[in-house]
Amino acid sequence: MATVTFRDETATGRPVTEWKVAGLPERLTVRELIRLRVREEVARHNARPGHRFNGLVRPDDAETELNGYRLREPRRIDWERQADIAERAFLTNGFFVLAGDRQVDDLDEVVDLGADPDLVFIKLVALVGG
């Protein structure tokens, strides 16, 4: 069983947040890892719903804020819907994933968590006015 570290960083490499999940199989696809990550962050939010959601992708009807999203009212979030949004965002370069020291670019690519237990997620921000 493997322990994976999920870490968000800015495009300049500044760490934003980090957490670990233990007890995972040694090998998972990028799709499975993204869905696992989203399920974990939504579960944390749903345990104590608030006006702010700190996650990989924006929930429906939420406004983007610095390092998170503001919900119009506290509510539970559907993790499967968020995971689908995250998969689409990955495919359209809304964020990219580094496993160890290499970028993974296919949802079906298998990551060996024994060799690459650190996953870095870097969200890309659209430029204003350009």
Tab-separated table of C-alpha atoms in Angstrom:
chain	number	residue	atom	x	y	z
A	1	MET	CA	0.000	0.000	0.000
A	2	ALA	CA	1.179	3.498	-0.829
A	3	THR	CA	0.856	6.940	0.677
A	4	VAL	CA	0.473	9.776	-1.801
A	5	THR	CA	1.078	13.457	-1.166
A	6	PHE	CA	-1.256	15.812	-3.021
A	7	ARG	CA	0.218	19.303	-3.301
A	8	ASP	CA	-1.084	22.401	-5.026
A	9	GLU	CA	1.454	24.908	-6.270
A	10	THR	CA	1.347	28.146	-8.184
A	11	ALA	CA	2.851	28.321	-11.672
A	12	THR	CA	5.972	29.806	-10.052
A	13	GLY	CA	6.344	26.810	-7.728
A	14	ARG	CA	5.034	28.383	-4.519
A	15	PRO	CA	3.240	25.733	-2.412
A	16	VAL	CA	-0.418	26.525	-1.696
A	17	THR	CA	-1.671	23.442	0.143
A	18	GLU	CA	-0.621	19.862	0.819
A	19	TRP	CA	-2.103	16.695	2.333
A	20	LYS	CA	-1.464	12.956	2.362
A	21	VAL	CA	-3.709	9.970	1.691
A	22	ALA	CA	-2.529	6.557	2.903
A	23	GLY	CA	-3.548	3.027	2.047
A	24	LEU	CA	-3.664	3.379	-1.733
A	25	PRO	CA	-2.729	0.745	-4.301
A	26	GLU	CA	0.817	1.077	-5.634
A	27	ARG	CA	-0.395	1.908	-9.149
A	28	LEU	CA	-3.308	4.161	-10.147
A	29	THR	CA	-4.214	6.014	-13.317
A	30	VAL	CA	-4.139	9.794	-13.432
A	31	ARG	CA	-7.938	9.687	-13.778
A	32	GLU	CA	-8.253	7.640	-10.571
A	33	LEU	CA	-5.884	9.970	-8.733
A	34	ILE	CA	-7.765	13.096	-9.818
A	35	ARG	CA	-11.102	11.538	-8.816
A	36	LEU	CA	-9.634	10.411	-5.476
A	37	ARG	CA	-8.273	13.872	-4.793
A	38	VAL	CA	-11.609	15.526	-5.631
A	39	ARG	CA	-13.571	13.024	-3.537
A	40	GLU	CA	-11.305	13.736	-0.536
A	41	GLU	CA	-11.552	17.528	-0.791
A	42	VAL	CA	-15.332	17.429	-1.281
A	43	ALA	CA	-15.702	15.078	1.711
A	44	ARG	CA	-13.750	17.572	3.833
A	45	HIS	CA	-16.016	20.386	2.675
A	46	ASN	CA	-19.225	18.392	3.114
A	47	ALA	CA	-18.275	17.484	6.696
A	48	ARG	CA	-18.705	21.192	7.542
A	49	PRO	CA	-20.247	23.055	4.577
A	50	GLY	CA	-19.366	26.719	4.498
A	51	HIS	CA	-19.352	29.683	2.115
A	52	ARG	CA	-15.852	28.787	0.870
A	53	PHE	CA	-14.681	25.723	-1.038
A	54	ASN	CA	-10.962	25.055	-1.378
A	55	GLY	CA	-10.635	22.613	-4.212
A	56	LEU	CA	-9.146	21.794	-7.546
A	57	VAL	CA	-12.032	23.063	-9.680
A	58	ARG	CA	-14.861	25.559	-9.279
A	59	PRO	CA	-18.242	24.190	-8.193
A	60	ASP	CA	-21.367	25.247	-10.069
A	61	ASP	CA	-22.611	28.727	-9.074
A	62	ALA	CA	-19.409	29.654	-7.236
A	63	GLU	CA	-17.188	32.686	-7.653
A	64	THR	CA	-13.430	32.391	-7.968
A	65	GLU	CA	-11.435	33.854	-5.091
A	66	LEU	CA	-7.771	33.757	-4.243
A	67	ASN	CA	-6.925	30.054	-3.694
A	68	GLY	CA	-10.550	28.946	-3.538
A	69	TYR	CA	-14.170	29.492	-4.472
A	70	ARG	CA	-16.997	31.368	-2.750
A	71	LEU	CA	-20.364	29.644	-2.669
A	72	ARG	CA	-23.507	31.783	-2.664
A	73	GLU	CA	-24.718	29.831	0.353
A	74	PRO	CA	-23.230	26.996	2.390
A	75	ARG	CA	-24.147	23.694	0.772
A	76	ARG	CA	-22.990	20.169	0.168
A	77	ILE	CA	-21.141	19.519	-3.076
A	78	ASP	CA	-21.548	16.471	-5.323
A	79	TRP	CA	-18.081	14.901	-5.561
A	80	GLU	CA	-18.869	12.990	-8.757
A	81	ARG	CA	-19.932	16.184	-10.548
A	82	GLN	CA	-16.750	17.890	-9.296
A	83	ALA	CA	-14.650	14.933	-10.474
A	84	ASP	CA	-16.208	15.116	-13.956
A	85	ILE	CA	-15.448	18.852	-14.065
A	86	ALA	CA	-11.864	18.135	-12.966
A	87	GLU	CA	-11.373	15.532	-15.699
A	88	ARG	CA	-12.574	18.011	-18.335
A	89	ALA	CA	-10.337	20.732	-16.868
A	90	PHE	CA	-7.322	18.402	-17.077
A	91	LEU	CA	-8.095	17.613	-20.715
A	92	THR	CA	-8.399	21.328	-21.582
A	93	ASN	CA	-5.230	22.348	-19.694
A	94	GLY	CA	-7.048	24.003	-16.790
A	95	PHE	CA	-4.393	22.428	-14.579
A	96	PHE	CA	-1.567	20.001	-14.996
A	97	VAL	CA	-0.149	17.256	-12.835
A	98	LEU	CA	3.452	16.408	-12.019
A	99	ALA	CA	4.233	12.911	-10.735
A	100	GLY	CA	7.685	13.041	-9.209
A	101	ASP	CA	9.661	15.175	-11.642
A	102	ARG	CA	7.620	14.557	-14.804
A	103	GLN	CA	4.403	15.945	-16.198
A	104	VAL	CA	1.654	13.401	-16.855
A	105	ASP	CA	-0.605	14.259	-19.770
A	106	ASP	CA	-3.017	11.344	-20.222
A	107	LEU	CA	-5.896	10.444	-17.909
A	108	ASP	CA	-5.231	6.752	-18.512
A	109	GLU	CA	-1.502	6.955	-17.760
A	110	VAL	CA	-0.571	4.751	-14.803
A	111	VAL	CA	1.423	6.362	-11.980
A	112	ASP	CA	3.646	4.153	-9.827
A	113	LEU	CA	3.049	5.597	-6.375
A	114	GLY	CA	5.931	3.583	-4.958
A	115	ALA	CA	8.329	5.469	-7.223
A	116	ASP	CA	6.411	8.789	-7.495
A	117	PRO	CA	4.390	9.323	-4.285
A	118	ASP	CA	4.269	13.131	-4.684
A	119	LEU	CA	1.662	14.602	-7.019
A	120	VAL	CA	1.798	18.326	-7.733
A	121	PHE	CA	-1.265	20.063	-9.181
A	122	ILE	CA	-0.685	23.405	-10.864
A	123	LYS	CA	-3.765	25.408	-11.805
A	124	LEU	CA	-3.424	27.639	-14.818
A	125	VAL	CA	-4.992	31.066	-14.570
A	126	ALA	CA	-6.444	32.777	-17.626
A	127	LEU	CA	-4.907	36.157	-18.356
A	128	VAL	CA	-7.190	39.163	-18.167
A	129	GLY	CA	-7.433	41.362	-21.234
A	130	GLY	CA	-5.346	39.181	-23.480
